[in-house]
mmCIF file of C-alpha atoms in Angstrom:
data_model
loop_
_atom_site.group_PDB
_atom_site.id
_atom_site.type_symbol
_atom_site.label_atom_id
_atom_site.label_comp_id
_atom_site.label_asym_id
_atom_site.label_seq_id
_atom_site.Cartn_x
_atom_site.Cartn_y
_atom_site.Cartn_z
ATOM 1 C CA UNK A 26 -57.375 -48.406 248.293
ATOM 2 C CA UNK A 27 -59.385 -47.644 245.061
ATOM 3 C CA UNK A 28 -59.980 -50.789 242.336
ATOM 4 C CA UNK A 29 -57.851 -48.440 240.210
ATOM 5 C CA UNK A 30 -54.650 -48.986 242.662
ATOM 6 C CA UNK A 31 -55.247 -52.432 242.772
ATOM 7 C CA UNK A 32 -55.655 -53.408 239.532
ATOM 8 C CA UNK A 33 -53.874 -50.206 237.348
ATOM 9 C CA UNK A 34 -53.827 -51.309 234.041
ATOM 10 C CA UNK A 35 -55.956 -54.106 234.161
ATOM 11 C CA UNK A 36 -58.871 -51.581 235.081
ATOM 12 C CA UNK A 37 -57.855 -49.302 232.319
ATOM 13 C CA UNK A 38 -58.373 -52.289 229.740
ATOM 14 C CA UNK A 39 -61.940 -53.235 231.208
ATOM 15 C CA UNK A 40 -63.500 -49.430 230.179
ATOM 16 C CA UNK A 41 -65.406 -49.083 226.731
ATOM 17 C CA UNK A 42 -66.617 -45.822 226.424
ATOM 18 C CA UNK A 43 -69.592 -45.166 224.036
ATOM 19 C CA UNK A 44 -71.053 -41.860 222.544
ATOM 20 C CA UNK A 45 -72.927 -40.904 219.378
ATOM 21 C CA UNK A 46 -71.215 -38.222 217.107
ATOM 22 C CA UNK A 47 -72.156 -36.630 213.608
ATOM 23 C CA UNK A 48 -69.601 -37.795 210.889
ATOM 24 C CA UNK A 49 -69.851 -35.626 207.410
ATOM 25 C CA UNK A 50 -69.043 -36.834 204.521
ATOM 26 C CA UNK A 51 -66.768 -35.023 202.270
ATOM 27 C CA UNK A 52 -66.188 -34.189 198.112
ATOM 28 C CA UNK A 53 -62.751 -34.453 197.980
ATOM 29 C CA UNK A 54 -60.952 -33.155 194.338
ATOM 30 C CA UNK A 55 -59.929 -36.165 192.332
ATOM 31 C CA UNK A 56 -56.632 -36.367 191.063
ATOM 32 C CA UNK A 57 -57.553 -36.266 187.567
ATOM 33 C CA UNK A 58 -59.623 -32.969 188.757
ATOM 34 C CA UNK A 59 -56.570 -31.391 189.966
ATOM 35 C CA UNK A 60 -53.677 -32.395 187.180
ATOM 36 C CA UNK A 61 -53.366 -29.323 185.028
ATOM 37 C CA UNK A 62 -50.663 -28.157 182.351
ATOM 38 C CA UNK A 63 -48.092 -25.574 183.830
ATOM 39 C CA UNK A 64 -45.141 -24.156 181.790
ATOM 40 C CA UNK A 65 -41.953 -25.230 184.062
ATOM 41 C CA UNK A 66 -41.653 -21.499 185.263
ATOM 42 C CA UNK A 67 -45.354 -20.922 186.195
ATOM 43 C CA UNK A 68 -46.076 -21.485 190.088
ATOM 44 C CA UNK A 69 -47.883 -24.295 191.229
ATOM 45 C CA UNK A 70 -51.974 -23.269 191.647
ATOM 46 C CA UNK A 71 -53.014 -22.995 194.968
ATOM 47 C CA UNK A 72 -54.937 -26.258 195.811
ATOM 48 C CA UNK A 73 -59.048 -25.549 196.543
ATOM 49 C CA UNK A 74 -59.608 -26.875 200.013
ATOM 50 C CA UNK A 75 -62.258 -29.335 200.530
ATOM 51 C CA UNK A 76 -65.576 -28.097 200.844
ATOM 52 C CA UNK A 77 -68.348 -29.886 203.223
ATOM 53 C CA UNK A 78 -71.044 -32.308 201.557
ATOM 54 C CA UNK A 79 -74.223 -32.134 201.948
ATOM 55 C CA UNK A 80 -74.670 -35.402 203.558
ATOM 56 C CA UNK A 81 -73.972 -36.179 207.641
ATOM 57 C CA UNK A 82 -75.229 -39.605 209.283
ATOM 58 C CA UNK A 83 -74.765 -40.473 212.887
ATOM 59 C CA UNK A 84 -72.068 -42.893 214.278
ATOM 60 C CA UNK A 85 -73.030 -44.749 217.418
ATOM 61 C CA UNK A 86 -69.126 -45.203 218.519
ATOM 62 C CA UNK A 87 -67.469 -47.014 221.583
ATOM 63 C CA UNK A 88 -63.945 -47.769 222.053
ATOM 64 C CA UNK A 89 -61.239 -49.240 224.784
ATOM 65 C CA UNK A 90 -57.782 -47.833 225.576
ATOM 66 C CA UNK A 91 -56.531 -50.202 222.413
ATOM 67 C CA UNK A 92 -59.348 -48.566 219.606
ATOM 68 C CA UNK A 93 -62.751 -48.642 218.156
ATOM 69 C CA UNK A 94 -64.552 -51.583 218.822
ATOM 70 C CA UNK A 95 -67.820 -50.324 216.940
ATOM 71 C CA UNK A 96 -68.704 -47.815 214.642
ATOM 72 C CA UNK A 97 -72.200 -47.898 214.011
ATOM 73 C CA UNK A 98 -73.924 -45.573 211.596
ATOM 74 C CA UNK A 99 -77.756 -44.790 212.229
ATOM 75 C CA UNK A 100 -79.712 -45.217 209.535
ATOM 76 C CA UNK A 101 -80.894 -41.965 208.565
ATOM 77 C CA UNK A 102 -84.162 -40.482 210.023
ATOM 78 C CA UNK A 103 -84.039 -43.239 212.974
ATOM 79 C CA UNK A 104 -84.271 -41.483 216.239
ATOM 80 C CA UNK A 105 -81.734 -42.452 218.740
ATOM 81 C CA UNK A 106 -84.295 -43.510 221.126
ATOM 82 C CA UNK A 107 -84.019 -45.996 224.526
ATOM 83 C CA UNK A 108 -85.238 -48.995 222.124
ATOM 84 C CA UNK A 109 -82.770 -48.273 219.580
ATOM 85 C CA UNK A 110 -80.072 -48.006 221.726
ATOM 86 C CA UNK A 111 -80.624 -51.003 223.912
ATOM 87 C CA UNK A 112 -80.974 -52.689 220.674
ATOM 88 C CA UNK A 113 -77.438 -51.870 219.555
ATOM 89 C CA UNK A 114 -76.107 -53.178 222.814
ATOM 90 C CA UNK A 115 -77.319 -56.295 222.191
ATOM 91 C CA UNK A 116 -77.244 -56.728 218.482
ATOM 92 C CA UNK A 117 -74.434 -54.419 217.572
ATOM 93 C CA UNK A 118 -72.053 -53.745 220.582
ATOM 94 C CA UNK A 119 -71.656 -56.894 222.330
ATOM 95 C CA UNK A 120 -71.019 -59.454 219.342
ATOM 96 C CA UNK A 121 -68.121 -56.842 218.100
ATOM 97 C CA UNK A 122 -66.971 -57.161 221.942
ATOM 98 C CA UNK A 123 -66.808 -61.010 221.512
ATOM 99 C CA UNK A 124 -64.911 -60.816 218.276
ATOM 100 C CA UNK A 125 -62.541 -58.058 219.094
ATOM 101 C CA UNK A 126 -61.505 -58.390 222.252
ATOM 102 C CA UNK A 127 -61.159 -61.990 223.254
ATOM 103 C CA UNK A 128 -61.911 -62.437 227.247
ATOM 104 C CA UNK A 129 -63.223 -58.506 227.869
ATOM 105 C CA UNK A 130 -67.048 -59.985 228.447
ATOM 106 C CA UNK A 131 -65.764 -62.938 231.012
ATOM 107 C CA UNK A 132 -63.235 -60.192 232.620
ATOM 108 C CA UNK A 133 -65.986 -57.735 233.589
ATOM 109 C CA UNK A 134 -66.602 -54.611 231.657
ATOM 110 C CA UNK A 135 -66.294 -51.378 233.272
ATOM 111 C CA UNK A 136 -68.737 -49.049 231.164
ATOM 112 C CA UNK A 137 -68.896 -45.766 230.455
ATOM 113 C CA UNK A 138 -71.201 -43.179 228.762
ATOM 114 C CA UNK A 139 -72.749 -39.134 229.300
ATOM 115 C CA UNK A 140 -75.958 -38.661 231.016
ATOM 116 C CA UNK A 141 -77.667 -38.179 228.212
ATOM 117 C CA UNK A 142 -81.352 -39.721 228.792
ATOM 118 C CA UNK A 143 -81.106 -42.207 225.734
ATOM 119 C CA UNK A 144 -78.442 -43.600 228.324
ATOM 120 C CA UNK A 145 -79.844 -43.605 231.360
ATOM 121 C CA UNK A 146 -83.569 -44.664 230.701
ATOM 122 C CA UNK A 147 -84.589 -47.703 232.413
ATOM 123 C CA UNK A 148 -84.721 -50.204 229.167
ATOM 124 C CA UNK A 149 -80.955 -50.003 228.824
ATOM 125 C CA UNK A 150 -79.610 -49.568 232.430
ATOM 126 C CA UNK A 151 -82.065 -53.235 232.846
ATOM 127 C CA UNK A 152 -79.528 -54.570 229.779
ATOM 128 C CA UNK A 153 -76.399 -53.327 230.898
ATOM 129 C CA UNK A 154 -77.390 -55.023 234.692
ATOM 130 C CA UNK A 155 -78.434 -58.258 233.337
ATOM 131 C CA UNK A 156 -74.803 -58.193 231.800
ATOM 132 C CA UNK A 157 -73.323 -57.604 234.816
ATOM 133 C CA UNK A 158 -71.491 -54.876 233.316
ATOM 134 C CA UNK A 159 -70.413 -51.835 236.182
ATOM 135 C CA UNK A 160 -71.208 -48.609 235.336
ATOM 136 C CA UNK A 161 -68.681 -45.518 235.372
ATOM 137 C CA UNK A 162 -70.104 -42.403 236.365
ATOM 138 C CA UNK A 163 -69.668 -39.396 233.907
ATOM 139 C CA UNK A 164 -69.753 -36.466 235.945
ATOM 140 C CA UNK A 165 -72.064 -33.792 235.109
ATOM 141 C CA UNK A 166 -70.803 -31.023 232.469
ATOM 142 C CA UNK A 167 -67.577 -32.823 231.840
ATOM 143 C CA UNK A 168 -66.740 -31.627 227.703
ATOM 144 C CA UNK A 169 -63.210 -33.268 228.584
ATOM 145 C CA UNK A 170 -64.810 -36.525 229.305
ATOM 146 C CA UNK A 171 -66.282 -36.596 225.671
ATOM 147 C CA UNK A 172 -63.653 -38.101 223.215
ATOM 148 C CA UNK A 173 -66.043 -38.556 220.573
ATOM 149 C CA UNK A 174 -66.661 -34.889 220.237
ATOM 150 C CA UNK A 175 -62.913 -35.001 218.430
ATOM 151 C CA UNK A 176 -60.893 -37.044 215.689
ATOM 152 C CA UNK A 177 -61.438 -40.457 216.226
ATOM 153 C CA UNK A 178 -60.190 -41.760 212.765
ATOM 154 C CA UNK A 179 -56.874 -40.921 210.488
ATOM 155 C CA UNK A 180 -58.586 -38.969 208.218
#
């Protein structure tokens, strides 16, 4: 019998999935930009669609069936790097656990992440151990497995 049978939902609340994604920022058209004077038979003008800013930063996101827990942006020009990561764990990821979601840490966290070699390197697998959290594997090529690579927020 897998844990999954066993436990069903109770597993499904224990994963927090993690993943970095690019978030851009956007120039959206005020709404004093777009007011204009129209006689009462002219059409409406066709409303400009947004265009892309110039700036993007890097979220550090992870997340549970019930929503974010952390949104972390990186600091721009800081490389994602083992130390910086591992760093986030601790400093970032499991305070927002503790304030969040109440009991998660004592109930046993079930974590999961890609391969990606920021992930795997030996500094943060030692971390994740010494908090006894379990580690899901991702398998290997798996784009459906990445949830960050879509629309996380409303807008």
């Amino acid at each position: 019998m897998t844990v999954f049978q066993t436990e069903q939902n109770d597993f499904l609340g224990r994963i927090i999935t993690g993943d970095e994604t690019w978030v851009y920022s956007w120039d959206p058209e005020t709404k004093r930009q777009s007011a204009e004077w129209r006689d009462f038979d002219e059409p409406r003008p066709e409303k400009v669609r947004r265009k892309q800013g110039a700036l993007k930063v890097m979220h550090m996101i992870f997340f549970d069936m019930n929503g974010v827990i952390l949104r972390w942006p990186v600091p721009i020009g800081t490389t994602i790097n083992a130390q910086y990561y591992k760093k986030v764990l601790q400093d970032k990821l499991r305070p927002a656990i503790r304030k969040k979601r109440l009991g998660l840490l004592e109930s046993g966290i079930l974590f999961h992440y890609d391969n990606a070699p920021v992930h795997t390197a030996r500094a943060v697998t030692d971390v994740l151990a010494g908090y006894k959290w379990e580690l899901l594997e991702h398998p290997r090529y798996s784009p459906d497995l990445a949830p960050c690579d879509f629309h996380l927020s409303l807008k």
